[in-house]
Short mmCIF file of C-alpha atoms in Angstrom, two decimals:
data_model
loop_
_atom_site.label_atom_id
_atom_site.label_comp_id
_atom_site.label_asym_id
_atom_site.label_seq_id
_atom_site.Cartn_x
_atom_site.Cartn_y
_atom_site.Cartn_z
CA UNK A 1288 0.00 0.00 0.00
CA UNK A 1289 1.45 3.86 -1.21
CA UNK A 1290 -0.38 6.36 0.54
CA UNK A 1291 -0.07 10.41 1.01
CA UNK A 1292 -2.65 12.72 2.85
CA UNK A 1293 -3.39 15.79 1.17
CA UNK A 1294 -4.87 18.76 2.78
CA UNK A 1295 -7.43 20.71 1.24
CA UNK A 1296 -4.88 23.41 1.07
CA UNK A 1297 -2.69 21.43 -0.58
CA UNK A 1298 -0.27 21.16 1.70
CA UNK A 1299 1.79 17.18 2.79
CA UNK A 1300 2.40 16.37 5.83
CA UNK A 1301 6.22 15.79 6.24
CA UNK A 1302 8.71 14.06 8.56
CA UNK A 1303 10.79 16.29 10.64
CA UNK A 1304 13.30 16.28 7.34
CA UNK A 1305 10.62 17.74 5.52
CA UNK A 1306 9.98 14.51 3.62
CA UNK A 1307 6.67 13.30 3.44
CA UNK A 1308 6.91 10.27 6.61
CA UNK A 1309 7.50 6.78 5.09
CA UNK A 1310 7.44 3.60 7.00
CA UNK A 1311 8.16 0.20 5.73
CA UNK A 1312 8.18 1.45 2.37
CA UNK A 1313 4.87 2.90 2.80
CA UNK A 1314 3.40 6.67 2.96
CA UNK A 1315 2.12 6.30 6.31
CA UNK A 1316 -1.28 8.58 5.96
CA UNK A 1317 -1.90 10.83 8.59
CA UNK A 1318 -3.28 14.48 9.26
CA UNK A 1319 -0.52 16.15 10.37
CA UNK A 1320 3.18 14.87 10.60
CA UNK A 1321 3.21 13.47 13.94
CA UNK A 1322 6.12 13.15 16.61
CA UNK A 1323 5.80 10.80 19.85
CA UNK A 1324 7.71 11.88 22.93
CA UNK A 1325 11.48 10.26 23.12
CA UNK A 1326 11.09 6.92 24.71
CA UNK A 1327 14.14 5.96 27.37
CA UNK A 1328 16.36 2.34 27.12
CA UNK A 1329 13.27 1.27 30.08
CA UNK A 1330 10.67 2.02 27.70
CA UNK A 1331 9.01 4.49 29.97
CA UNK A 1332 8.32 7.99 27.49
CA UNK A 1333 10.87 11.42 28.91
CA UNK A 1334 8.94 14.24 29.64
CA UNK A 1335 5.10 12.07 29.96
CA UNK A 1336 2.12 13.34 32.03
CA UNK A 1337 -1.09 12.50 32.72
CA UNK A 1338 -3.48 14.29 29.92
CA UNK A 1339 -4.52 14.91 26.64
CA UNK A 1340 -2.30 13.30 23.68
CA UNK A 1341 0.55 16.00 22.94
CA UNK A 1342 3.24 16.12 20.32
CA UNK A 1343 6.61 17.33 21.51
CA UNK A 1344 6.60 19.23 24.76
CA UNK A 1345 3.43 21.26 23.74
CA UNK A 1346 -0.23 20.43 24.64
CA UNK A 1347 -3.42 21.57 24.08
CA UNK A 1348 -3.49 23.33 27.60
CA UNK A 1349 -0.42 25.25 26.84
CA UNK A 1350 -2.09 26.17 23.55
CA UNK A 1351 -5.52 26.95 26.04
CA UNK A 1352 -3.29 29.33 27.98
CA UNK A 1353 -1.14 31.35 25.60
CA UNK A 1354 -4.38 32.08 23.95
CA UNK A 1355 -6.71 32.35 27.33
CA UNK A 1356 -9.25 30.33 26.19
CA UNK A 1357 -10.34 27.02 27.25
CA UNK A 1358 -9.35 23.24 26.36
CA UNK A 1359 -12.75 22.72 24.39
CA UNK A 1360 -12.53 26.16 22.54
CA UNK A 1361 -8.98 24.75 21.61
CA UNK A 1362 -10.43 21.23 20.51
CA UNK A 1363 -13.10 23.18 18.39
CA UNK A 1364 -11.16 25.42 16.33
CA UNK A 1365 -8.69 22.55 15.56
CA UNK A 1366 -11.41 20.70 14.25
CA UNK A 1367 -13.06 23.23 12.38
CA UNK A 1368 -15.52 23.87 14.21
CA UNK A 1369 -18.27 26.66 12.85
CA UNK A 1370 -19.07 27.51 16.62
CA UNK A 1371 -15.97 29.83 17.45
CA UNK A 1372 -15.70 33.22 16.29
CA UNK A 1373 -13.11 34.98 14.00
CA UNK A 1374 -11.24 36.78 16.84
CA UNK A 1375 -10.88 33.31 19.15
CA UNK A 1376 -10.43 30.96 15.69
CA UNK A 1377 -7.33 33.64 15.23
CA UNK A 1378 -5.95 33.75 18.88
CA UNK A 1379 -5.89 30.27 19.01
CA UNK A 1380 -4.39 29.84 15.67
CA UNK A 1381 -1.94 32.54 16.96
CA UNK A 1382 -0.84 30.78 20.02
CA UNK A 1383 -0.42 27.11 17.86
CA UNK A 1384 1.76 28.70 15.53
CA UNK A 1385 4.07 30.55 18.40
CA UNK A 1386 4.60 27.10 20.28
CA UNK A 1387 4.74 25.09 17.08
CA UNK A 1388 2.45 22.54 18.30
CA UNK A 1389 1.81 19.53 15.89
CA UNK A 1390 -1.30 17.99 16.59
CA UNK A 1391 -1.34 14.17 16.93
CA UNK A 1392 -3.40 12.32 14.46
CA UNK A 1393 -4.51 9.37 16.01
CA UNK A 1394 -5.62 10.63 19.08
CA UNK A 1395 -7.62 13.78 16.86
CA UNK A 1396 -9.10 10.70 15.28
CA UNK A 1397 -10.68 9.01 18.35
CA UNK A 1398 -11.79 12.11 19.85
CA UNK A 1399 -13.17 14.07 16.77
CA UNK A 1400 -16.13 13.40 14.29
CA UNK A 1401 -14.99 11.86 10.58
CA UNK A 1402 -14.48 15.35 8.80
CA UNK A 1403 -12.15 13.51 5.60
CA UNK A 1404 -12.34 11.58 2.02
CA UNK A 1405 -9.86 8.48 1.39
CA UNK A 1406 -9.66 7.81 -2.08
CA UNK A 1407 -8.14 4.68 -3.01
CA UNK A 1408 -6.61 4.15 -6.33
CA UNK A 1409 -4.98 1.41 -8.77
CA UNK A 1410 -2.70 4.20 -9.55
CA UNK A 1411 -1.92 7.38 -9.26
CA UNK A 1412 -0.74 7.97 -13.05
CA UNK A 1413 -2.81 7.99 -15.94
CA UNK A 1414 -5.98 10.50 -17.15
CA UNK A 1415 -8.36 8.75 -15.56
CA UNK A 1416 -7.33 8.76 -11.83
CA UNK A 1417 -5.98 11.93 -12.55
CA UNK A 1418 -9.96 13.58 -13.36
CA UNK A 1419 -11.55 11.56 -10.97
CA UNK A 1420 -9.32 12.20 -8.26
CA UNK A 1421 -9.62 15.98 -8.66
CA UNK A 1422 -12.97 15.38 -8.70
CA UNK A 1423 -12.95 13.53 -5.27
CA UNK A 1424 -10.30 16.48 -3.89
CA UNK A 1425 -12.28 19.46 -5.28
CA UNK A 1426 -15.68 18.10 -3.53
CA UNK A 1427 -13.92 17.59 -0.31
CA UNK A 1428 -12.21 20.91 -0.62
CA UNK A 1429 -15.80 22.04 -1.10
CA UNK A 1430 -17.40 20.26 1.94
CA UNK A 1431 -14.10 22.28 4.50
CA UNK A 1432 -12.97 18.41 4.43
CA UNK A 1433 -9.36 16.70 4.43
CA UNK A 1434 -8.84 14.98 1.77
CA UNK A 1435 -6.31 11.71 1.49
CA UNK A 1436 -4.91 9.64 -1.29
CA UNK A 1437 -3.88 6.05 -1.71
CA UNK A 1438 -2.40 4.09 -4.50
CA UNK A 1439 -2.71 0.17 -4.27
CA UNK A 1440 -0.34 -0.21 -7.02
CA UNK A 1441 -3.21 -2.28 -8.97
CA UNK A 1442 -2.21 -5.14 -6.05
CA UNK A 1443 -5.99 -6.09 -4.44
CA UNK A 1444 -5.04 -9.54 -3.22
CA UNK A 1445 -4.83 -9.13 -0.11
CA UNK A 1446 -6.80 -6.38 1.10
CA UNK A 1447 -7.46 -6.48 4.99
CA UNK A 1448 -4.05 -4.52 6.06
CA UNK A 1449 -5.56 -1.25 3.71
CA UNK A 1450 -9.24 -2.01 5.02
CA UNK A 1451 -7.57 -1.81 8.23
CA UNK A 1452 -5.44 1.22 7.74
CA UNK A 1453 -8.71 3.04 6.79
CA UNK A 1454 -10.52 1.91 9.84
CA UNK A 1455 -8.10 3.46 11.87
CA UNK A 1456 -8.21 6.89 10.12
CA UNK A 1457 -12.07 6.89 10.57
CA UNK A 1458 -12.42 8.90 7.73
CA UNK A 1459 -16.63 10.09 6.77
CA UNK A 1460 -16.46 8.76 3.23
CA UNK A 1461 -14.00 5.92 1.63
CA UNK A 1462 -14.13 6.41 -2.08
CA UNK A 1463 -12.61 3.06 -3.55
CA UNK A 1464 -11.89 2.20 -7.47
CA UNK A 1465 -11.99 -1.16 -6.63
CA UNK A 1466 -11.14 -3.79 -8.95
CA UNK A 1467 -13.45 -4.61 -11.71
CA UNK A 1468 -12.35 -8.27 -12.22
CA UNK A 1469 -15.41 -10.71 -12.46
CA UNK A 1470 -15.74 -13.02 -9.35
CA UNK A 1471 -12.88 -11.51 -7.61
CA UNK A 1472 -12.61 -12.00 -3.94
CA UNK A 1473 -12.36 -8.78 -2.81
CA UNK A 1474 -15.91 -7.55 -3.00
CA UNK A 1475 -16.47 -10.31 -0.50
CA UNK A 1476 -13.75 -8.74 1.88
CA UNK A 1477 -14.98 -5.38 1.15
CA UNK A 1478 -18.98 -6.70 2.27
CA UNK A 1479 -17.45 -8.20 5.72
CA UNK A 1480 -15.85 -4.72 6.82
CA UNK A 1481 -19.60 -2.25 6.19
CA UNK A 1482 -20.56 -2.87 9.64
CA UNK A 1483 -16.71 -2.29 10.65
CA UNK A 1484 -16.84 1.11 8.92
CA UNK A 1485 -20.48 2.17 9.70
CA UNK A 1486 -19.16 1.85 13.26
CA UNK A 1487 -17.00 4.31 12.96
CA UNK A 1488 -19.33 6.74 10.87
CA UNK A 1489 -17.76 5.78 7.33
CA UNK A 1490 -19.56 4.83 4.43
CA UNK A 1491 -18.27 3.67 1.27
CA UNK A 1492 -18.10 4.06 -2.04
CA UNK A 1493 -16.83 2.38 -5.07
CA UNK A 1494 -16.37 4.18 -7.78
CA UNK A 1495 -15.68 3.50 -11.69
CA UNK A 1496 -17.64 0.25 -12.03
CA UNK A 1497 -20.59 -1.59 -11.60
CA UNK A 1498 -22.14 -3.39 -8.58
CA UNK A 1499 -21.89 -6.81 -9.39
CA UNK A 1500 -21.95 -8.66 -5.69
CA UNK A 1501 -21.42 -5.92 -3.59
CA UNK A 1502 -23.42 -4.93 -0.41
CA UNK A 1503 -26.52 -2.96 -1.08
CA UNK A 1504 -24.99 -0.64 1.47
CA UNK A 1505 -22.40 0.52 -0.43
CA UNK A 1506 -23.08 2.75 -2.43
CA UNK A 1507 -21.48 2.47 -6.26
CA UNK A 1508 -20.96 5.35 -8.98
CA UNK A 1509 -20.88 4.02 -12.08
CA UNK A 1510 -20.88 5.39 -16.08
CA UNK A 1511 -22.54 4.22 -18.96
CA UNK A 1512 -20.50 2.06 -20.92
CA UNK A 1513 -22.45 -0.35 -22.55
CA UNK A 1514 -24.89 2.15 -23.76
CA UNK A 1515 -21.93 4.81 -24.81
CA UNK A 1516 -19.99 2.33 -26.79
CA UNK A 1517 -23.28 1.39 -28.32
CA UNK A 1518 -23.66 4.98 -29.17
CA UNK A 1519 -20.23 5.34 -30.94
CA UNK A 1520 -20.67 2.13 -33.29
CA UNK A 1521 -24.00 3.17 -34.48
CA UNK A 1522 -22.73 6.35 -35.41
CA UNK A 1523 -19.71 4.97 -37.23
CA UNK A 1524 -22.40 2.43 -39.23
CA UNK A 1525 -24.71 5.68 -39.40
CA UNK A 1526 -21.81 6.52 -41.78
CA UNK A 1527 -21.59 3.97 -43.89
CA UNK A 1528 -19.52 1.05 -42.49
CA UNK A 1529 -20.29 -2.38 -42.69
CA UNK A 1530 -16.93 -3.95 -41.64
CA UNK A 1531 -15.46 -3.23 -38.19
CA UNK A 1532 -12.93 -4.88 -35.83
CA UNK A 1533 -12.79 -5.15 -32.41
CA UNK A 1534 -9.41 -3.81 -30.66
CA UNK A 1535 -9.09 -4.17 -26.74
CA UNK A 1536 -10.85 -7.45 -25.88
CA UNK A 1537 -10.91 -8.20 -21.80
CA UNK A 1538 -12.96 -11.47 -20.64
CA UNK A 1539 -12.78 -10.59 -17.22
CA UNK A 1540 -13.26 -7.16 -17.03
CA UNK A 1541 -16.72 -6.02 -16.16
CA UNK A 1542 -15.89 -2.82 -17.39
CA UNK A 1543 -14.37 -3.45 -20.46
CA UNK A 1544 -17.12 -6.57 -21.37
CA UNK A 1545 -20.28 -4.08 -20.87
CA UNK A 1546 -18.21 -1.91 -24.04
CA UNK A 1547 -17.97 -4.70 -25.58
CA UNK A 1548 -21.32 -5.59 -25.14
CA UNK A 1549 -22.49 -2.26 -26.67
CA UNK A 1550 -20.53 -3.02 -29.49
CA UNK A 1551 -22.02 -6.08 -30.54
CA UNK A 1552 -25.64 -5.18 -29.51
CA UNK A 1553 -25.28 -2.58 -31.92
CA UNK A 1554 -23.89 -4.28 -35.01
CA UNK A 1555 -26.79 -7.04 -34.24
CA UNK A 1556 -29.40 -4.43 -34.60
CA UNK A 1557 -27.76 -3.31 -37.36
CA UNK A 1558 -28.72 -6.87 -38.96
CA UNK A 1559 -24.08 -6.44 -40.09
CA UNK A 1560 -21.85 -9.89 -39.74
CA UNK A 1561 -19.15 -9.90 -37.43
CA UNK A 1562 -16.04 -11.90 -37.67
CA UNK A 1563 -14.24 -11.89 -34.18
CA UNK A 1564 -10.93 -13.81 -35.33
CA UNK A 1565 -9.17 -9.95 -35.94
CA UNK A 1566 -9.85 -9.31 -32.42
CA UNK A 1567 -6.95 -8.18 -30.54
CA UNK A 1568 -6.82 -8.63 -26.64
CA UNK A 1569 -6.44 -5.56 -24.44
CA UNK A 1570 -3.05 -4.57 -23.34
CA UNK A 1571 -1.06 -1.70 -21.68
CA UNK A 1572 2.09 -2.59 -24.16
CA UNK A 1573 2.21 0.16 -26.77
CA UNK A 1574 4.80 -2.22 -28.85
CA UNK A 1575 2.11 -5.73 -27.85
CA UNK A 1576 -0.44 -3.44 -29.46
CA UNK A 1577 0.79 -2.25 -32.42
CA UNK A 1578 2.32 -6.35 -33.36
CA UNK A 1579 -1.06 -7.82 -32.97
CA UNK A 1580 -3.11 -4.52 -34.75
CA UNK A 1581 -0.56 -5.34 -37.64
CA UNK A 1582 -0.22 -9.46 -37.23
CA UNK A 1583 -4.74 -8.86 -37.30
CA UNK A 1584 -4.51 -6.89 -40.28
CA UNK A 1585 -2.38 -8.84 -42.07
CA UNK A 1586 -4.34 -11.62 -42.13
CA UNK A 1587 -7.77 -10.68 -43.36
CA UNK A 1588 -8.79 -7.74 -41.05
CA UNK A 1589 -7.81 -4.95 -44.02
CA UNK A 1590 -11.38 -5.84 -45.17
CA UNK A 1591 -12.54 -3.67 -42.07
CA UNK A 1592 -12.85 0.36 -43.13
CA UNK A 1593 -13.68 0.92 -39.23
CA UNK A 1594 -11.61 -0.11 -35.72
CA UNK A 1595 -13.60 0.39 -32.26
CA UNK A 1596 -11.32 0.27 -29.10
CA UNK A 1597 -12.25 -0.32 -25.58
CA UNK A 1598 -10.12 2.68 -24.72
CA UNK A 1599 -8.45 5.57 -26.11
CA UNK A 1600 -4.97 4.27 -25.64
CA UNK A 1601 -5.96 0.97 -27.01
CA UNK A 1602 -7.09 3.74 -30.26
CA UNK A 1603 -3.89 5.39 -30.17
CA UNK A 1604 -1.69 2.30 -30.33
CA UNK A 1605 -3.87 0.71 -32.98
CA UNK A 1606 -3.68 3.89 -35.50
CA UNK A 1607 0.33 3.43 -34.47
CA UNK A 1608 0.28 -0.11 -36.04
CA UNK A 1609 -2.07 0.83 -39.18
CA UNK A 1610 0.71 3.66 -39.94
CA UNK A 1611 3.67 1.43 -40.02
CA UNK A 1612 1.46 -0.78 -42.97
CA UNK A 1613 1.28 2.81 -44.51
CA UNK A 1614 -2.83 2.72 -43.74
CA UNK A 1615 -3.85 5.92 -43.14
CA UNK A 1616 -6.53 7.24 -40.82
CA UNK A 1617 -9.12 8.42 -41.10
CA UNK A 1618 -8.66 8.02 -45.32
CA UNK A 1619 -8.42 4.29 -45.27
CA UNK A 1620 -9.88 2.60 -41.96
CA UNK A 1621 -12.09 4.92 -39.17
CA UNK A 1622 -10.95 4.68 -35.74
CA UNK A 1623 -13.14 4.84 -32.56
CA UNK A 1624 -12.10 5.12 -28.82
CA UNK A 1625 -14.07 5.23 -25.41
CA UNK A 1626 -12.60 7.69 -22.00
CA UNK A 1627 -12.28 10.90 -24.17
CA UNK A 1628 -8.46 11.41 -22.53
CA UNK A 1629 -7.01 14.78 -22.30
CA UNK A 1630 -4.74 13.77 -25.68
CA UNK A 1631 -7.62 12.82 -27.46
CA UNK A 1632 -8.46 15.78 -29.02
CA UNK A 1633 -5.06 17.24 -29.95
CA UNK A 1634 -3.94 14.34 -31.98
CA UNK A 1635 -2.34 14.91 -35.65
CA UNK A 1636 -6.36 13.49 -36.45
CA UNK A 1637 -7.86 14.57 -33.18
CA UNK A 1638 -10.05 11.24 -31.86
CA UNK A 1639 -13.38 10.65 -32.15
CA UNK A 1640 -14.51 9.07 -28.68
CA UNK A 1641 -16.77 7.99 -26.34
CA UNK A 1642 -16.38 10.94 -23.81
CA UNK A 1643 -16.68 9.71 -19.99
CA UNK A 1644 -17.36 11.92 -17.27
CA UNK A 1645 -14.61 11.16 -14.95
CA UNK A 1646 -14.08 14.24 -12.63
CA UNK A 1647 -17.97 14.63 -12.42
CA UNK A 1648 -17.85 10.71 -10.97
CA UNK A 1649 -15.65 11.40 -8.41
CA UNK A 1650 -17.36 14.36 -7.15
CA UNK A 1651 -20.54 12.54 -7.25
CA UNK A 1652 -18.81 9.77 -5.24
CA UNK A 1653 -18.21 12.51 -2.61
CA UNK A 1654 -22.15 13.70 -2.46
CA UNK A 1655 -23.31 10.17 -2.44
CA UNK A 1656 -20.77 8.76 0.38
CA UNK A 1657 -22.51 11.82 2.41
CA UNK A 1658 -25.79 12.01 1.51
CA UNK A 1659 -26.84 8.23 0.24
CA UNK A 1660 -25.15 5.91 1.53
CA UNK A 1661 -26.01 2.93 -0.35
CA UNK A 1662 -26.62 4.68 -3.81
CA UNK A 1663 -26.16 3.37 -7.17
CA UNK A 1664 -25.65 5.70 -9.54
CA UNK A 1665 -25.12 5.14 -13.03
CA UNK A 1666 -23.38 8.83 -14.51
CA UNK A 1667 -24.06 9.38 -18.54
CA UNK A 1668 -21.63 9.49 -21.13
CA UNK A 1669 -21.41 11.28 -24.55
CA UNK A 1670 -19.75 10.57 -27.76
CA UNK A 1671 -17.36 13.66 -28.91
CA UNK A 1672 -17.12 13.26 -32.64
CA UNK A 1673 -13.89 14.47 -34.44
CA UNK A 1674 -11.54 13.25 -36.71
CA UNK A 1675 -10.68 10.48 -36.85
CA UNK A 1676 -14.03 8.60 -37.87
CA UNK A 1677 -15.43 9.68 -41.49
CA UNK A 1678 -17.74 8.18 -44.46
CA UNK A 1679 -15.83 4.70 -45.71
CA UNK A 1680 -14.25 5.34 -49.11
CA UNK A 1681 -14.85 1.39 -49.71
CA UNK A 1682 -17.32 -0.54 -49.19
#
């Protein structure tokens, strides 16, 4: 697990070498950087009292003192609390910033109400975690919330040490892209920890695909891809084609079989035959791609005036391929894509593509993690026509 806790003002908490605090090889996520009290060769802690958690030699009755309030004032304002006026919030902020007190995390945790967002990601690269993770931060910002990040590194085999980690932050609203894999084993994990979390005022979220076998109290924000890649194939045989391949094939991907899905439901309406030999598998491989869009067309799939790809970058390695064979695009064979990334439409022959709504998922994940728990919510997409697709010049 890779973690790092953003606040909403952008800031990272940091080690006291300014580095952002790694343990084991892992971001450790926290609020604040946090520093225990030195701990002598008997184990007992130099310099510990009886009271509330401190960092350092600073507490929050020093902090009570130098700004003559009282403990609970002190405990409000560092939680945000609307109840305090200006003049207090800024005396109190006054007298933390003179005796450089660092709040500790944990113990804010068990005493104050869940006031962040977790999002949990297969990575933290890539245009679609990058839009729906703005999404997530910019509703958080928006709800005066904390907002924290975690990368899984695409590894969801074991998940109880992360489920774990996240009980312990008691965060309001765990936003998870969870893996999309059909019959995986970690929806089943994921159903045994909702009382866990709801016992510690969390709901949760997953985000990016559908339900499948997941608790009806958790909620799930979804997008339309079945119906959107439906959308883009008509168009393309709205245009004329009759021929098409398939580029991006994944079995076990319930997000990636609903496109397909769409796909073929449309070419059946369409009363068109479909020969799903030239299919080439999905893969993240520019160099894969490109061999098995060439080895395809090589051998019989040049019939095809149109290519429809599961993703954009599946697109974009395909058109790669079809130019080394000297087959130009759009002029010879149309090309389709599905996400809508932010290179889509400044291409050389900007992409036409199935445009999904990622940044507007995540900060519906946000709304729905607060306001309906339990939610399914399935968020429209729209095809963005460009280039790249155009009338067949053969039939």
């Amino acid at each position: 697990m890779r973690g790092l806790t953003f606040m909403t003002d952008g800031s990272v908490p940091a080690g006291t070498d300014g580095v952002p605090k790694v343990d084991g090889g892992s971001a450790v996520l926290s609020g604040s950087a946090v520093s225990g009290s030195a701990v002598s060769a008997g184990g007992r802690a130099s310099g510990s009292r009886k009271g509330p958690a401190k960092t350092s030699r600073v507490n929050i009755r020093d902090i009570a003192a130098a700004a003559g309030v009282s403990t609970a004032t002190v405990s409000r304002v560092m939680r945000g609390n609307a109840k305090v006026s200006e003049a207090t919030r800024a005396k109190v902020r006054k007298a933390i910033d003179d005796l450089e007190y660092i709040p500790n995390a944990h113990a804010l945790a068990l005493t104050t109400p869940p006031n962040s967002v977790t999002l949990v990601v297969d990575s933290i690269v890539g245009g679609t975690y990058s839009e729906m993770t703005a999404g997530v931060e910019r509703e958080a910002a928006a709800h005066n919330m904390v907002f924290r990040l975690i990368s899984t590194g695409g590894n969801w085999s074991e998940p109880e040490p992360l489920l774990n980690e996240l009980l312990s932050q008691r965060p309001r609203v765990v936003v998870l892209t969870a893996t999309d894999i059909i019959g995986n084993a970690f929806d089943g994990v994921l159903d045994q920890y909702v009382e866990k979390f709801a016992s510690v005022g969390t709901t949760l979220v997953v985000l990016a695909r559908p339900r499948m076998g997941l608790s009806q109290d958790i909620a799930v924000v979804d997008y339309a891809n079945e119906s959107g890649m439906e959308e883009l194939t008509k168009y393309m045989i709205s245009l004329g084609h009759r021929k098409f391949m398939f580029a991006g094939l994944r079995e076990n991907s319930s997000v990636f079989m609903a496109r397909y899905r769409g796909f073929r439901k449309a070419l059946e309406e369409a009363g068109l035959d479909y020969d799903p030999s030239f299919e080439i598998p999905l893969d993240d491989d520019r160099s894969t791609v490109m061999a098995n869009m060439m080895a395809s067309w090589q051998s019989g799939a040049s019939d095809c005036t149109a290519v429809v790809a599961v993703t954009d970058a599946m697109a974009l390695f395909s058109i790669a391929g079809l130019r080394k064979l000297g087959v130009s695009v759009p002029d010879d064979v149309s090309v389709g894509g599905f996400d809508d990334m932010p290179f889509a439409e400044d291409l050389v022959v900007p992409m036409t593509t199935v445009h999904a709504p990622f940044g507007d998922m995540g900060r519906m994940a946000v709304r729905v993690g607060l306001e309906h728990p339990g939610a399914s919510i399935v968020m429209p997409t729209n095809l963005a026509i460009r280039g790249s697709v155009a009338v067949p010049r053969r039939s």
